[in-house]
CSV table of N, CA and C in Angstrom, one decimal:
chain,number,residue,atom,x,y,z
A,1,ILE,N,-5.6,-6.8,-9.0
A,1,ILE,CA,-6.9,-7.6,-8.4
A,1,ILE,C,-7.9,-5.9,-7.8
A,2,PRO,N,-9.1,-5.9,-7.9
A,2,PRO,CA,-9.8,-5.2,-7.8
A,2,PRO,C,-9.9,-5.0,-6.1
A,3,ALA,N,-10.1,-3.7,-5.9
A,3,ALA,CA,-9.8,-3.3,-4.6
A,3,ALA,C,-10.8,-3.8,-3.7
A,4,PRO,N,-12.2,-4.2,-3.9
A,4,PRO,CA,-13.1,-4.8,-3.4
A,4,PRO,C,-12.5,-6.2,-2.7
A,5,VAL,N,-12.2,-6.9,-3.7
A,5,VAL,CA,-11.6,-8.4,-3.6
A,5,VAL,C,-10.5,-8.3,-2.4
A,6,VAL,N,-9.6,-7.3,-2.5
A,6,VAL,CA,-8.6,-7.3,-1.5
A,6,VAL,C,-9.0,-7.2,0.0
A,7,ARG,N,-10.0,-6.1,-0.2
A,7,ARG,CA,-10.7,-6.1,1.1
A,7,ARG,C,-11.2,-7.4,1.7
A,8,VAL,N,-11.9,-7.8,0.8
A,8,VAL,CA,-12.9,-8.9,1.3
A,8,VAL,C,-11.7,-9.9,1.9
A,9,GLY,N,-10.8,-10.1,1.0
A,9,GLY,CA,-9.6,-11.1,1.5
A,9,GLY,C,-8.8,-11.0,2.5
A,10,GLY,N,-8.9,-9.5,2.9
A,10,GLY,CA,-8.0,-9.3,4.1
A,10,GLY,C,-8.9,-9.6,5.6
A,11,GLU,N,-10.3,-9.1,5.2
A,11,GLU,CA,-11.4,-9.5,6.0
A,11,GLU,C,-11.2,-10.9,6.3
A,12,VAL,N,-11.3,-11.8,5.6
A,12,VAL,CA,-11.6,-13.4,5.4
A,12,VAL,C,-10.1,-13.7,6.2
A,13,LEU,N,-8.9,-13.5,5.8
A,13,LEU,CA,-7.8,-13.8,6.6
A,13,LEU,C,-7.4,-13.3,7.8
A,14,ALA,N,-8.0,-12.2,7.9
A,14,ALA,CA,-8.0,-11.8,9.3
A,14,ALA,C,-8.7,-12.5,10.5
A,15,GLY,N,-10.0,-13.1,10.0
A,15,GLY,CA,-10.9,-13.9,10.5
A,15,GLY,C,-10.2,-15.3,11.0
A,16,PHE,N,-9.3,-15.9,10.1
A,16,PHE,CA,-8.4,-16.8,10.7
A,16,PHE,C,-7.4,-16.8,11.2
A,17,GLY,N,-7.3,-15.3,11.7
A,17,GLY,CA,-6.0,-14.6,12.7
A,17,GLY,C,-4.7,-14.7,11.9
A,18,VAL,N,-4.7,-14.4,10.5
A,18,VAL,CA,-3.4,-14.0,9.8
A,18,VAL,C,-3.1,-12.8,10.2
A,19,ARG,N,-1.6,-12.8,10.0
A,19,ARG,CA,-1.1,-11.3,10.8
A,19,ARG,C,-0.1,-11.2,9.4
A,20,THR,N,0.3,-9.9,9.2
A,20,THR,CA,1.2,-9.5,8.3
A,20,THR,C,2.5,-9.9,8.3
A,21,PRO,N,2.9,-10.6,7.3
A,21,PRO,CA,4.2,-11.1,7.5
A,21,PRO,C,5.2,-10.1,7.6
A,22,GLY,N,6.3,-9.9,8.4
A,22,GLY,CA,7.3,-8.8,8.5
A,22,GLY,C,6.9,-8.1,9.6
A,23,ALA,N,5.5,-8.2,10.1
A,23,ALA,CA,5.0,-7.2,11.0
A,23,ALA,C,3.9,-7.9,11.7
A,24,ARG,N,3.9,-8.8,12.5
A,24,ARG,CA,3.2,-9.6,13.0
A,24,ARG,C,1.9,-9.1,14.0
A,25,HIS,N,2.4,-7.8,14.4
A,25,HIS,CA,1.7,-6.9,15.6
A,25,HIS,C,0.4,-6.7,14.5
A,26,MET,N,0.5,-6.6,13.3
A,26,MET,CA,-0.5,-6.0,12.4
A,26,MET,C,-1.5,-7.0,11.7
A,27,ARG,N,-2.5,-6.8,12.0
A,27,ARG,CA,-3.5,-7.9,11.7
A,27,ARG,C,-3.7,-7.4,9.6
A,28,ILE,N,-3.8,-8.6,9.0
A,28,ILE,CA,-3.6,-8.4,7.5
A,28,ILE,C,-4.5,-7.5,6.9
A,29,ASN,N,-5.9,-7.5,7.6
A,29,ASN,CA,-7.0,-6.3,7.1
A,29,ASN,C,-6.4,-5.2,7.2
A,30,ARG,N,-6.1,-4.7,8.2
A,30,ARG,CA,-5.3,-3.2,8.5
A,30,ARG,C,-4.4,-3.2,7.4
A,31,LEU,N,-3.6,-4.2,6.9
A,31,LEU,CA,-2.6,-3.9,5.8
A,31,LEU,C,-3.3,-3.4,4.7
A,32,THR,N,-4.4,-4.1,4.2
A,32,THR,CA,-5.3,-4.1,3.0
A,32,THR,C,-5.4,-2.9,3.2
A,33,GLN,N,-6.2,-2.3,4.2
A,33,GLN,CA,-6.8,-1.0,4.2
A,33,GLN,C,-6.1,0.1,4.1
A,34,GLN,N,-4.7,0.2,4.8
A,34,GLN,CA,-3.6,0.9,4.5
A,34,GLN,C,-3.2,0.8,2.9
A,35,ALA,N,-3.0,-0.4,2.4
A,35,ALA,CA,-2.6,-0.3,0.9
A,35,ALA,C,-3.4,0.2,0.3
A,36,LEU,N,-5.1,0.6,0.4
A,36,LEU,CA,-5.8,0.8,-0.7
A,36,LEU,C,-6.3,2.4,-0.4
A,37,ALA,N,-5.8,2.9,0.8
A,37,ALA,CA,-6.0,4.2,1.4
A,37,ALA,C,-5.1,5.1,0.3
A,38,GLU,N,-5.1,6.3,0.4
A,38,GLU,CA,-4.4,7.3,-0.3
A,38,GLU,C,-3.1,7.5,0.6
A,39,ASN,N,-2.1,7.8,0.2
A,39,ASN,CA,-0.7,7.8,0.8
A,39,ASN,C,-0.7,8.5,2.1
A,40,PRO,N,-0.5,7.7,3.1
A,40,PRO,CA,-0.6,8.2,4.7
A,40,PRO,C,0.7,9.0,4.9
A,41,TYR,N,1.8,9.2,4.1
A,41,TYR,CA,2.8,9.9,4.2
A,41,TYR,C,2.8,11.0,3.6
A,42,ALA,N,2.6,12.1,4.1
A,42,ALA,CA,2.7,13.8,4.0
A,42,ALA,C,3.9,14.0,3.1
A,43,SER,N,3.7,14.4,2.0
A,43,SER,CA,4.9,14.9,1.0
A,43,SER,C,5.0,16.4,0.8
A,44,ASP,N,4.1,17.0,2.1
A,44,ASP,CA,4.1,18.8,1.8
A,44,ASP,C,5.2,19.3,2.2
A,45,LEU,N,6.2,19.0,2.8
A,45,LEU,CA,7.3,19.7,3.4
A,45,LEU,C,8.3,19.6,2.1
A,46,ILE,N,8.5,18.3,1.6
A,46,ILE,CA,9.5,18.3,0.4
A,46,ILE,C,8.9,18.9,-0.7
A,47,ARG,N,7.5,18.8,-0.9
A,47,ARG,CA,7.1,19.4,-2.2
A,47,ARG,C,7.3,21.0,-1.9
A,48,ARG,N,6.9,21.5,-0.9
A,48,ARG,CA,6.9,22.8,-0.8
A,48,ARG,C,8.9,23.5,-0.6
A,49,GLU,N,9.2,22.8,0.1
A,49,GLU,CA,10.9,23.3,0.2
A,49,GLU,C,11.7,22.9,-0.9
A,50,LEU,N,11.4,21.6,-1.7
A,50,LEU,CA,12.1,21.3,-2.7
A,50,LEU,C,11.8,21.3,-4.0
A,51,GLY,N,10.5,21.6,-4.0
A,51,GLY,CA,9.5,21.3,-5.3
A,51,GLY,C,9.3,20.1,-6.0
A,52,TRP,N,9.4,19.3,-4.9
A,52,TRP,CA,9.4,17.9,-5.7
A,52,TRP,C,8.0,17.4,-5.6
A,53,ASP,N,7.5,16.5,-7.0
A,53,ASP,CA,6.2,16.1,-6.7
A,53,ASP,C,7.0,14.4,-7.0
A,54,PRO,N,6.1,13.6,-6.4
A,54,PRO,CA,6.3,12.1,-6.9
A,54,PRO,C,5.6,11.8,-8.2
A,55,PRO,N,6.4,10.9,-8.7
A,55,PRO,CA,6.3,10.7,-10.4
A,55,PRO,C,5.2,9.8,-10.4
A,56,TYR,N,4.5,9.2,-9.5
A,56,TYR,CA,3.3,8.5,-9.6
A,56,TYR,C,2.6,8.7,-8.5
A,57,GLY,N,1.0,8.4,-8.7
A,57,GLY,CA,0.0,8.6,-7.4
A,57,GLY,C,0.1,7.3,-6.8
A,58,HIS,N,-0.3,7.2,-5.6
A,58,HIS,CA,-0.5,6.2,-4.8
A,58,HIS,C,-0.9,4.7,-5.1
A,59,ARG,N,-1.9,5.1,-6.1
A,59,ARG,CA,-2.6,3.7,-6.4
A,59,ARG,C,-1.7,3.2,-7.6
A,60,GLU,N,-1.2,4.1,-8.5
A,60,GLU,CA,-0.4,3.5,-9.8
A,60,GLU,C,0.9,3.1,-9.1
A,61,ALA,N,1.6,3.6,-8.1
A,61,ALA,CA,2.9,3.6,-7.6
A,61,ALA,C,2.8,1.7,-6.9
A,62,LEU,N,1.6,1.5,-6.1
A,62,LEU,CA,1.4,0.3,-5.7
A,62,LEU,C,1.1,-0.8,-6.9
A,63,GLU,N,0.2,-0.6,-7.6
A,63,GLU,CA,0.3,-1.5,-8.9
A,63,GLU,C,1.7,-1.6,-9.4
A,64,ARG,N,2.7,-0.7,-9.8
A,64,ARG,CA,3.8,-0.8,-10.7
A,64,ARG,C,4.7,-1.7,-9.5
A,65,THR,N,4.6,-1.2,-8.4
A,65,THR,CA,5.5,-1.9,-7.2
A,65,THR,C,5.0,-3.6,-7.4
A,66,GLY,N,3.5,-3.8,-7.3
A,66,GLY,CA,3.2,-5.2,-7.6
A,66,GLY,C,3.6,-6.1,-8.8
A,67,ARG,N,3.5,-5.1,-9.8
A,67,ARG,CA,3.9,-5.5,-11.0
A,67,ARG,C,5.7,-6.0,-10.8
A,68,TRP,N,6.3,-5.2,-10.6
A,68,TRP,CA,7.8,-5.5,-10.1
A,68,TRP,C,8.1,-6.7,-9.5
A,69,LEU,N,7.5,-6.9,-8.6
A,69,LEU,CA,7.5,-7.9,-7.7
A,69,LEU,C,7.1,-9.1,-8.3
A,70,ILE,N,6.4,-9.2,-9.1
A,70,ILE,CA,5.6,-10.4,-9.8
A,70,ILE,C,7.2,-11.0,-10.8
A,71,HIS,N,7.4,-9.9,-11.5
A,71,HIS,CA,8.6,-9.9,-12.4
A,71,HIS,C,10.1,-10.2,-11.8
A,72,HIS,N,10.2,-9.9,-10.6
A,72,HIS,CA,11.4,-9.9,-10.0
A,72,HIS,C,11.4,-10.7,-8.7
A,73,GLY,N,10.5,-11.3,-8.2
A,73,GLY,CA,10.2,-11.7,-6.9
A,73,GLY,C,10.6,-13.2,-7.0
């Protein structure tokens, strides 16, 4: 799903008062904003101290997760 469609969908759903499943305190449009933003969890410490790099970028990781959920959910 293209990012602009996800953003608009989040705004429309928020207009109807839809909240995030499992996190009822969070408006659905906030969830879409977070999902489309760069990874909010800094990995600088683990990168520096352990030399670790994530195998996928944030966007690709979300896409892979979505595909996995479609096939296994």
